[in-house]
Amino acid sequence: MKKTILLVGASLLLASNVYAADAEDGTLKSVMQQLGEDYTTLNQAILMADFDRAAQAAHHIAHHDKPSMFQKMKIMAGLRTDMPNFKKADDKVHKLALDIEKSAKAKDMPQLIQQQSNMLSACMGCHTTYRSRVMDILK
Ligand code: HEC
């Protein structure tokens, strides 16, 4: 049973890793720091109505780096049956970022504002439930 869960988790993560590069030092923390920067850039771009820059930042968020296999295995082992939900939270951010990229390219400001606010909720949705827990797992 335990093994099955791990395998399902592993294949979910592997599937999402095909097109993404690995984070520089392989930690989830560095992946998140980059996400934070891209999120800030996106906010700034929206404030300046710089649609090209907004599209670029959203693209980076959608295709963010992945942590190393070692970190992923640790997270999976720690979260166990909650792993699919953790993954779902990540997918939510991914889909929103793709939508934001589309709206930026269409220069649709009202949509952008709405979606960027949904993005903050999506980031914080995962943080509220998992951030400190995963930090403990990765200690
Ligand atoms: C699937 C869950 C999940 C989602 C979605 C998520 N995060 Fe995180 N985030 C985490 C976890 C777990 C940590 C703690 C990592 C650690 O310290 O090892 C974290 C930490 C962070 C940090 C702090 C890094 C540091 O230096 O301590 C920032 C900044 C951050 N996330 C930004 C974002 C942004 C921006 C988004 C949305 C675009 C986002 N995160 C979406 C799980 C998530």
PDB file of N, CA and C in Angstrom, residues 28-110:
ATOM      1  N   LEU A  28      13.787  22.693  -2.942  1.00  0.00           N
ATOM      2  CA  LEU A  28      12.472  23.290  -3.161  1.00  0.00           C
ATOM      3  C   LEU A  28      12.530  24.765  -2.783  1.00  0.00           C
ATOM      4  N   LYS A  29      13.328  25.060  -1.764  1.00  0.00           N
ATOM      5  CA  LYS A  29      13.439  26.438  -1.307  1.00  0.00           C
ATOM      6  C   LYS A  29      13.934  27.372  -2.425  1.00  0.00           C
ATOM      7  N   SER A  30      14.925  26.925  -3.180  1.00  0.00           N
ATOM      8  CA  SER A  30      15.430  27.791  -4.250  1.00  0.00           C
ATOM      9  C   SER A  30      14.416  27.887  -5.392  1.00  0.00           C
ATOM     10  N   VAL A  31      13.656  26.812  -5.622  1.00  0.00           N
ATOM     11  CA  VAL A  31      12.572  26.870  -6.617  1.00  0.00           C
ATOM     12  C   VAL A  31      11.575  27.949  -6.193  1.00  0.00           C
ATOM     13  N   MET A  32      11.230  27.952  -4.904  1.00  0.00           N
ATOM     14  CA  MET A  32      10.248  28.895  -4.368  1.00  0.00           C
ATOM     15  C   MET A  32      10.762  30.331  -4.413  1.00  0.00           C
ATOM     16  N   GLN A  33      12.062  30.489  -4.135  1.00  0.00           N
ATOM     17  CA  GLN A  33      12.626  31.842  -4.177  1.00  0.00           C
ATOM     18  C   GLN A  33      12.524  32.418  -5.592  1.00  0.00           C
ATOM     19  N   GLN A  34      12.773  31.559  -6.580  1.00  0.00           N
ATOM     20  CA  GLN A  34      12.636  32.007  -7.972  1.00  0.00           C
ATOM     21  C   GLN A  34      11.172  32.331  -8.283  1.00  0.00           C
ATOM     22  N   LEU A  35      10.249  31.488  -7.789  1.00  0.00           N
ATOM     23  CA  LEU A  35       8.816  31.752  -7.990  1.00  0.00           C
ATOM     24  C   LEU A  35       8.446  33.104  -7.388  1.00  0.00           C
ATOM     25  N   GLY A  36       9.001  33.373  -6.199  1.00  0.00           N
ATOM     26  CA  GLY A  36       8.737  34.642  -5.521  1.00  0.00           C
ATOM     27  C   GLY A  36       9.190  35.819  -6.371  1.00  0.00           C
ATOM     28  N   GLU A  37      10.375  35.680  -6.973  1.00  0.00           N
ATOM     29  CA  GLU A  37      10.894  36.760  -7.825  1.00  0.00           C
ATOM     30  C   GLU A  37      10.017  36.943  -9.052  1.00  0.00           C
ATOM     31  N   ASP A  38       9.633  35.821  -9.664  1.00  0.00           N
ATOM     32  CA  ASP A  38       8.798  35.915 -10.866  1.00  0.00           C
ATOM     33  C   ASP A  38       7.426  36.503 -10.534  1.00  0.00           C
ATOM     34  N   TYR A  39       6.930  36.145  -9.358  1.00  0.00           N
ATOM     35  CA  TYR A  39       5.640  36.696  -8.917  1.00  0.00           C
ATOM     36  C   TYR A  39       5.736  38.217  -8.742  1.00  0.00           C
ATOM     37  N   THR A  40       6.833  38.668  -8.134  1.00  0.00           N
ATOM     38  CA  THR A  40       7.051  40.109  -7.938  1.00  0.00           C
ATOM     39  C   THR A  40       7.181  40.828  -9.281  1.00  0.00           C
ATOM     40  N   THR A  41       7.932  40.199 -10.192  1.00  0.00           N
ATOM     41  CA  THR A  41       8.094  40.787 -11.529  1.00  0.00           C
ATOM     42  C   THR A  41       6.734  40.917 -12.217  1.00  0.00           C
ATOM     43  N   LEU A  42       5.911  39.887 -12.060  1.00  0.00           N
ATOM     44  CA  LEU A  42       4.582  39.903 -12.673  1.00  0.00           C
ATOM     45  C   LEU A  42       3.728  41.043 -12.102  1.00  0.00           C
ATOM     46  N   ASN A  43       3.746  41.172 -10.774  1.00  0.00           N
ATOM     47  CA  ASN A  43       3.006  42.274 -10.134  1.00  0.00           C
ATOM     48  C   ASN A  43       3.456  43.617 -10.681  1.00  0.00           C
ATOM     49  N   GLN A  44       4.768  43.789 -10.706  1.00  0.00           N
ATOM     50  CA  GLN A  44       5.364  45.046 -11.167  1.00  0.00           C
ATOM     51  C   GLN A  44       4.959  45.318 -12.618  1.00  0.00           C
ATOM     52  N   ALA A  45       5.022  44.275 -13.445  1.00  0.00           N
ATOM     53  CA  ALA A  45       4.684  44.424 -14.863  1.00  0.00           C
ATOM     54  C   ALA A  45       3.216  44.833 -15.018  1.00  0.00           C
ATOM     55  N   ILE A  46       2.341  44.250 -14.193  1.00  0.00           N
ATOM     56  CA  ILE A  46       0.920  44.608 -14.263  1.00  0.00           C
ATOM     57  C   ILE A  46       0.747  46.072 -13.868  1.00  0.00           C
ATOM     58  N   LEU A  47       1.425  46.484 -12.794  1.00  0.00           N
ATOM     59  CA  LEU A  47       1.323  47.878 -12.342  1.00  0.00           C
ATOM     60  C   LEU A  47       1.783  48.850 -13.421  1.00  0.00           C
ATOM     61  N   MET A  48       2.775  48.432 -14.212  1.00  0.00           N
ATOM     62  CA  MET A  48       3.312  49.298 -15.265  1.00  0.00           C
ATOM     63  C   MET A  48       2.591  49.073 -16.600  1.00  0.00           C
ATOM     64  N   ALA A  49       1.582  48.185 -16.607  1.00  0.00           N
ATOM     65  CA  ALA A  49       0.897  47.800 -17.846  1.00  0.00           C
ATOM     66  C   ALA A  49       1.890  47.351 -18.921  1.00  0.00           C
ATOM     67  N   ASP A  50       2.930  46.644 -18.469  1.00  0.00           N
ATOM     68  CA  ASP A  50       3.926  46.104 -19.386  1.00  0.00           C
ATOM     69  C   ASP A  50       3.535  44.656 -19.706  1.00  0.00           C
ATOM     70  N   PHE A  51       2.735  44.498 -20.757  1.00  0.00           N
ATOM     71  CA  PHE A  51       2.146  43.188 -21.053  1.00  0.00           C
ATOM     72  C   PHE A  51       3.188  42.155 -21.486  1.00  0.00           C
ATOM     73  N   ASP A  52       4.221  42.604 -22.195  1.00  0.00           N
ATOM     74  CA  ASP A  52       5.256  41.653 -22.626  1.00  0.00           C
ATOM     75  C   ASP A  52       5.961  41.046 -21.417  1.00  0.00           C
ATOM     76  N   ARG A  53       6.316  41.940 -20.494  1.00  0.00           N
ATOM     77  CA  ARG A  53       7.032  41.485 -19.301  1.00  0.00           C
ATOM     78  C   ARG A  53       6.126  40.599 -18.440  1.00  0.00           C
ATOM     79  N   ALA A  54       4.843  40.954 -18.387  1.00  0.00           N
ATOM     80  CA  ALA A  54       3.888  40.158 -17.617  1.00  0.00           C
ATOM     81  C   ALA A  54       3.775  38.750 -18.216  1.00  0.00           C
ATOM     82  N   ALA A  55       3.699  38.688 -19.536  1.00  0.00           N
ATOM     83  CA  ALA A  55       3.579  37.390 -20.211  1.00  0.00           C
ATOM     84  C   ALA A  55       4.821  36.544 -19.929  1.00  0.00           C
ATOM     85  N   GLN A  56       5.980  37.200 -19.961  1.00  0.00           N
ATOM     86  CA  GLN A  56       7.241  36.496 -19.727  1.00  0.00           C
ATOM     87  C   GLN A  56       7.320  35.948 -18.292  1.00  0.00           C
ATOM     88  N   ALA A  57       6.938  36.791 -17.334  1.00  0.00           N
ATOM     89  CA  ALA A  57       6.998  36.369 -15.925  1.00  0.00           C
ATOM     90  C   ALA A  57       6.022  35.212 -15.681  1.00  0.00           C
ATOM     91  N   ALA A  58       4.826  35.319 -16.273  1.00  0.00           N
ATOM     92  CA  ALA A  58       3.829  34.252 -16.109  1.00  0.00           C
ATOM     93  C   ALA A  58       4.341  32.956 -16.734  1.00  0.00           C
ATOM     94  N   HIS A  59       5.017  33.096 -17.862  1.00  0.00           N
ATOM     95  CA  HIS A  59       5.590  31.918 -18.529  1.00  0.00           C
ATOM     96  C   HIS A  59       6.605  31.230 -17.608  1.00  0.00           C
ATOM     97  N   HIS A  60       7.453  32.044 -16.958  1.00  0.00           N
ATOM     98  CA  HIS A  60       8.443  31.493 -16.018  1.00  0.00           C
ATOM     99  C   HIS A  60       7.768  30.769 -14.856  1.00  0.00           C
ATOM    100  N   ILE A  61       6.673  31.360 -14.364  1.00  0.00           N
ATOM    101  CA  ILE A  61       5.967  30.725 -13.238  1.00  0.00           C
ATOM    102  C   ILE A  61       5.382  29.389 -13.688  1.00  0.00           C
ATOM    103  N   ALA A  62       4.769  29.395 -14.866  1.00  0.00           N
ATOM    104  CA  ALA A  62       4.135  28.165 -15.374  1.00  0.00           C
ATOM    105  C   ALA A  62       5.164  27.051 -15.560  1.00  0.00           C
ATOM    106  N   HIS A  63       6.362  27.429 -15.976  1.00  0.00           N
ATOM    107  CA  HIS A  63       7.379  26.410 -16.272  1.00  0.00           C
ATOM    108  C   HIS A  63       8.515  26.484 -15.264  1.00  0.00           C
ATOM    109  N   HIS A  64       8.136  26.624 -14.008  1.00  0.00           N
ATOM    110  CA  HIS A  64       9.174  26.774 -12.971  1.00  0.00           C
ATOM    111  C   HIS A  64      10.038  25.522 -12.844  1.00  0.00           C
ATOM    112  N   ASP A  65      11.243  25.718 -12.323  1.00  0.00           N
ATOM    113  CA  ASP A  65      12.164  24.600 -12.089  1.00  0.00           C
ATOM    114  C   ASP A  65      11.547  23.605 -11.114  1.00  0.00           C
ATOM    115  N   LYS A  66      12.108  22.429 -11.085  1.00  0.00           N
ATOM    116  CA  LYS A  66      11.658  21.400 -10.145  1.00  0.00           C
ATOM    117  C   LYS A  66      12.780  21.103  -9.169  1.00  0.00           C
ATOM    118  N   PRO A  67      12.404  20.729  -7.948  1.00  0.00           N
ATOM    119  CA  PRO A  67      13.449  20.324  -7.008  1.00  0.00           C
ATOM    120  C   PRO A  67      14.081  19.002  -7.439  1.00  0.00           C
ATOM    121  N   SER A  68      15.215  18.676  -6.856  1.00  0.00           N
ATOM    122  CA  SER A  68      15.926  17.440  -7.196  1.00  0.00           C
ATOM    123  C   SER A  68      15.072  16.217  -6.860  1.00  0.00           C
ATOM    124  N   MET A  69      15.399  15.099  -7.476  1.00  0.00           N
ATOM    125  CA  MET A  69      14.689  13.851  -7.208  1.00  0.00           C
ATOM    126  C   MET A  69      14.787  13.502  -5.718  1.00  0.00           C
ATOM    127  N   PHE A  70      15.943  13.788  -5.134  1.00  0.00           N
ATOM    128  CA  PHE A  70      16.155  13.486  -3.717  1.00  0.00           C
ATOM    129  C   PHE A  70      15.154  14.256  -2.846  1.00  0.00           C
ATOM    130  N   GLN A  71      14.993  15.554  -3.129  1.00  0.00           N
ATOM    131  CA  GLN A  71      14.049  16.356  -2.348  1.00  0.00           C
ATOM    132  C   GLN A  71      12.616  15.878  -2.581  1.00  0.00           C
ATOM    133  N   LYS A  72      12.322  15.528  -3.830  1.00  0.00           N
ATOM    134  CA  LYS A  72      10.964  15.056  -4.155  1.00  0.00           C
ATOM    135  C   LYS A  72      10.644  13.785  -3.389  1.00  0.00           C
ATOM    136  N   MET A  73      11.599  12.856  -3.355  1.00  0.00           N
ATOM    137  CA  MET A  73      11.365  11.590  -2.658  1.00  0.00           C
ATOM    138  C   MET A  73      11.129  11.833  -1.168  1.00  0.00           C
ATOM    139  N   LYS A  74      11.890  12.779  -0.610  1.00  0.00           N
ATOM    140  CA  LYS A  74      11.716  13.107   0.808  1.00  0.00           C
ATOM    141  C   LYS A  74      10.323  13.680   1.065  1.00  0.00           C
ATOM    142  N   ILE A  75       9.891  14.577   0.176  1.00  0.00           N
ATOM    143  CA  ILE A  75       8.564  15.195   0.329  1.00  0.00           C
ATOM    144  C   ILE A  75       7.473  14.128   0.207  1.00  0.00           C
ATOM    145  N   MET A  76       7.628  13.270  -0.788  1.00  0.00           N
ATOM    146  CA  MET A  76       6.641  12.192  -0.987  1.00  0.00           C
ATOM    147  C   MET A  76       6.549  11.285   0.222  1.00  0.00           C
ATOM    148  N   ALA A  77       7.727  10.890   0.748  1.00  0.00           N
ATOM    149  CA  ALA A  77       7.754   9.994   1.902  1.00  0.00           C
ATOM    150  C   ALA A  77       7.127  10.675   3.106  1.00  0.00           C
ATOM    151  N   GLY A  78       7.318  11.992   3.220  1.00  0.00           N
ATOM    152  CA  GLY A  78       6.795  12.730   4.368  1.00  0.00           C
ATOM    153  C   GLY A  78       5.302  13.010   4.259  1.00  0.00           C
ATOM    154  N   LEU A  79       4.856  13.357   3.074  1.00  0.00           N
ATOM    155  CA  LEU A  79       3.440  13.739   2.906  1.00  0.00           C
ATOM    156  C   LEU A  79       2.541  12.527   2.658  1.00  0.00           C
ATOM    157  N   ARG A  80       3.146  11.468   2.134  1.00  0.00           N
ATOM    158  CA  ARG A  80       2.420  10.218   1.884  1.00  0.00           C
ATOM    159  C   ARG A  80       1.083  10.447   1.171  1.00  0.00           C
ATOM    160  N   THR A  81      -0.042  10.147   1.847  1.00  0.00           N
ATOM    161  CA  THR A  81      -1.338  10.203   1.147  1.00  0.00           C
ATOM    162  C   THR A  81      -1.759  11.629   0.783  1.00  0.00           C
ATOM    163  N   ASP A  82      -1.090  12.624   1.354  1.00  0.00           N
ATOM    164  CA  ASP A  82      -1.422  14.014   1.007  1.00  0.00           C
ATOM    165  C   ASP A  82      -0.698  14.486  -0.253  1.00  0.00           C
ATOM    166  N   MET A  83       0.177  13.621  -0.762  1.00  0.00           N
ATOM    167  CA  MET A  83       0.979  14.017  -1.923  1.00  0.00           C
ATOM    168  C   MET A  83       0.120  14.448  -3.117  1.00  0.00           C
ATOM    169  N   PRO A  84      -0.955  13.695  -3.450  1.00  0.00           N
ATOM    170  CA  PRO A  84      -1.776  14.129  -4.590  1.00  0.00           C
ATOM    171  C   PRO A  84      -2.363  15.533  -4.399  1.00  0.00           C
ATOM    172  N   ASN A  85      -2.729  15.876  -3.162  1.00  0.00           N
ATOM    173  CA  ASN A  85      -3.259  17.222  -2.914  1.00  0.00           C
ATOM    174  C   ASN A  85      -2.189  18.296  -3.063  1.00  0.00           C
ATOM    175  N   PHE A  86      -1.009  17.968  -2.610  1.00  0.00           N
ATOM    176  CA  PHE A  86       0.128  18.884  -2.761  1.00  0.00           C
ATOM    177  C   PHE A  86       0.376  19.146  -4.254  1.00  0.00           C
ATOM    178  N   LYS A  87       0.327  18.056  -5.002  1.00  0.00           N
ATOM    179  CA  LYS A  87       0.539  18.138  -6.451  1.00  0.00           C
ATOM    180  C   LYS A  87      -0.574  18.956  -7.108  1.00  0.00           C
ATOM    181  N   LYS A  88      -1.800  18.778  -6.611  1.00  0.00           N
ATOM    182  CA  LYS A  88      -2.938  19.523  -7.151  1.00  0.00           C
ATOM    183  C   LYS A  88      -2.746  21.021  -6.951  1.00  0.00           C
ATOM    184  N   ALA A  89      -2.230  21.384  -5.774  1.00  0.00           N
ATOM    185  CA  ALA A  89      -1.979  22.799  -5.475  1.00  0.00           C
ATOM    186  C   ALA A  89      -0.958  23.369  -6.465  1.00  0.00           C
ATOM    187  N   ASP A  90       0.023  22.559  -6.813  1.00  0.00           N
ATOM    188  CA  ASP A  90       1.039  22.987  -7.775  1.00  0.00           C
ATOM    189  C   ASP A  90       0.417  23.134  -9.169  1.00  0.00           C
ATOM    190  N   ASP A  91      -0.439  22.181  -9.525  1.00  0.00           N
ATOM    191  CA  ASP A  91      -1.109  22.235 -10.837  1.00  0.00           C
ATOM    192  C   ASP A  91      -1.965  23.492 -10.975  1.00  0.00           C
ATOM    193  N   LYS A  92      -2.592  23.881  -9.875  1.00  0.00           N
ATOM    194  CA  LYS A  92      -3.469  25.046  -9.879  1.00  0.00           C
ATOM    195  C   LYS A  92      -2.667  26.301 -10.273  1.00  0.00           C
ATOM    196  N   VAL A  93      -1.490  26.438  -9.655  1.00  0.00           N
ATOM    197  CA  VAL A  93      -0.615  27.575  -9.965  1.00  0.00           C
ATOM    198  C   VAL A  93      -0.174  27.496 -11.426  1.00  0.00           C
ATOM    199  N   HIS A  94       0.157  26.299 -11.863  1.00  0.00           N
ATOM    200  CA  HIS A  94       0.604  26.109 -13.248  1.00  0.00           C
ATOM    201  C   HIS A  94      -0.474  26.570 -14.233  1.00  0.00           C
ATOM    202  N   LYS A  95      -1.708  26.120 -14.018  1.00  0.00           N
ATOM    203  CA  LYS A  95      -2.802  26.460 -14.946  1.00  0.00           C
ATOM    204  C   LYS A  95      -3.083  27.956 -14.933  1.00  0.00           C
ATOM    205  N   LEU A  96      -3.106  28.525 -13.713  1.00  0.00           N
ATOM    206  CA  LEU A  96      -3.353  29.962 -13.605  1.00  0.00           C
ATOM    207  C   LEU A  96      -2.279  30.760 -14.344  1.00  0.00           C
ATOM    208  N   ALA A  97      -1.035  30.333 -14.195  1.00  0.00           N
ATOM    209  CA  ALA A  97       0.068  31.044 -14.842  1.00  0.00           C
ATOM    210  C   ALA A  97      -0.091  30.997 -16.362  1.00  0.00           C
ATOM    211  N   LEU A  98      -0.552  29.856 -16.873  1.00  0.00           N
ATOM    212  CA  LEU A  98      -0.787  29.757 -18.323  1.00  0.00           C
ATOM    213  C   LEU A  98      -1.906  30.719 -18.746  1.00  0.00           C
ATOM    214  N   ASP A  99      -2.959  30.801 -17.921  1.00  0.00           N
ATOM    215  CA  ASP A  99      -4.064  31.727 -18.206  1.00  0.00           C
ATOM    216  C   ASP A  99      -3.577  33.176 -18.187  1.00  0.00           C
ATOM    217  N   ILE A 100      -2.722  33.466 -17.208  1.00  0.00           N
ATOM    218  CA  ILE A 100      -2.197  34.833 -17.085  1.00  0.00           C
ATOM    219  C   ILE A 100      -1.349  35.182 -18.309  1.00  0.00           C
ATOM    220  N   GLU A 101      -0.550  34.227 -18.744  1.00  0.00           N
ATOM    221  CA  GLU A 101       0.276  34.466 -19.932  1.00  0.00           C
ATOM    222  C   GLU A 101      -0.627  34.806 -21.127  1.00  0.00           C
ATOM    223  N   LYS A 102      -1.717  34.062 -21.249  1.00  0.00           N
ATOM    224  CA  LYS A 102      -2.665  34.285 -22.354  1.00  0.00           C
ATOM    225  C   LYS A 102      -3.282  35.680 -22.271  1.00  0.00           C
ATOM    226  N   SER A 103      -3.754  36.050 -21.062  1.00  0.00           N
ATOM    227  CA  SER A 103      -4.380  37.364 -20.883  1.00  0.00           C
ATOM    228  C   SER A 103      -3.392  38.490 -21.148  1.00  0.00           C
ATOM    229  N   ALA A 104      -2.137  38.283 -20.734  1.00  0.00           N
ATOM    230  CA  ALA A 104      -1.121  39.318 -20.950  1.00  0.00           C
ATOM    231  C   ALA A 104      -0.895  39.501 -22.449  1.00  0.00           C
ATOM    232  N   LYS A 105      -0.843  38.379 -23.151  1.00  0.00           N
ATOM    233  CA  LYS A 105      -0.636  38.467 -24.604  1.00  0.00           C
ATOM    234  C   LYS A 105      -1.824  39.139 -25.280  1.00  0.00           C
ATOM    235  N   ALA A 106      -3.021  38.931 -24.708  1.00  0.00           N
ATOM    236  CA  ALA A 106      -4.228  39.559 -25.263  1.00  0.00           C
ATOM    237  C   ALA A 106      -4.400  40.993 -24.740  1.00  0.00           C
ATOM    238  N   LYS A 107      -3.474  41.445 -23.895  1.00  0.00           N
ATOM    239  CA  LYS A 107      -3.518  42.771 -23.268  1.00  0.00           C
ATOM    240  C   LYS A 107      -4.865  43.032 -22.570  1.00  0.00           C
ATOM    241  N   ASP A 108      -5.341  41.999 -21.901  1.00  0.00           N
ATOM    242  CA  ASP A 108      -6.629  42.084 -21.210  1.00  0.00           C
ATOM    243  C   ASP A 108      -6.406  42.402 -19.729  1.00  0.00           C
ATOM    244  N   MET A 109      -6.355  43.684 -19.393  1.00  0.00           N
ATOM    245  CA  MET A 109      -6.018  44.108 -18.039  1.00  0.00           C
ATOM    246  C   MET A 109      -7.009  43.641 -16.970  1.00  0.00           C
ATOM    247  N   PRO A 110      -8.338  43.785 -17.197  1.00  0.00           N
ATOM    248  CA  PRO A 110      -9.261  43.322 -16.152  1.00  0.00           C
ATOM    249  C   PRO A 110      -9.061  41.841 -15.813  1.00  0.00           C
TER     250      PRO A 110
END
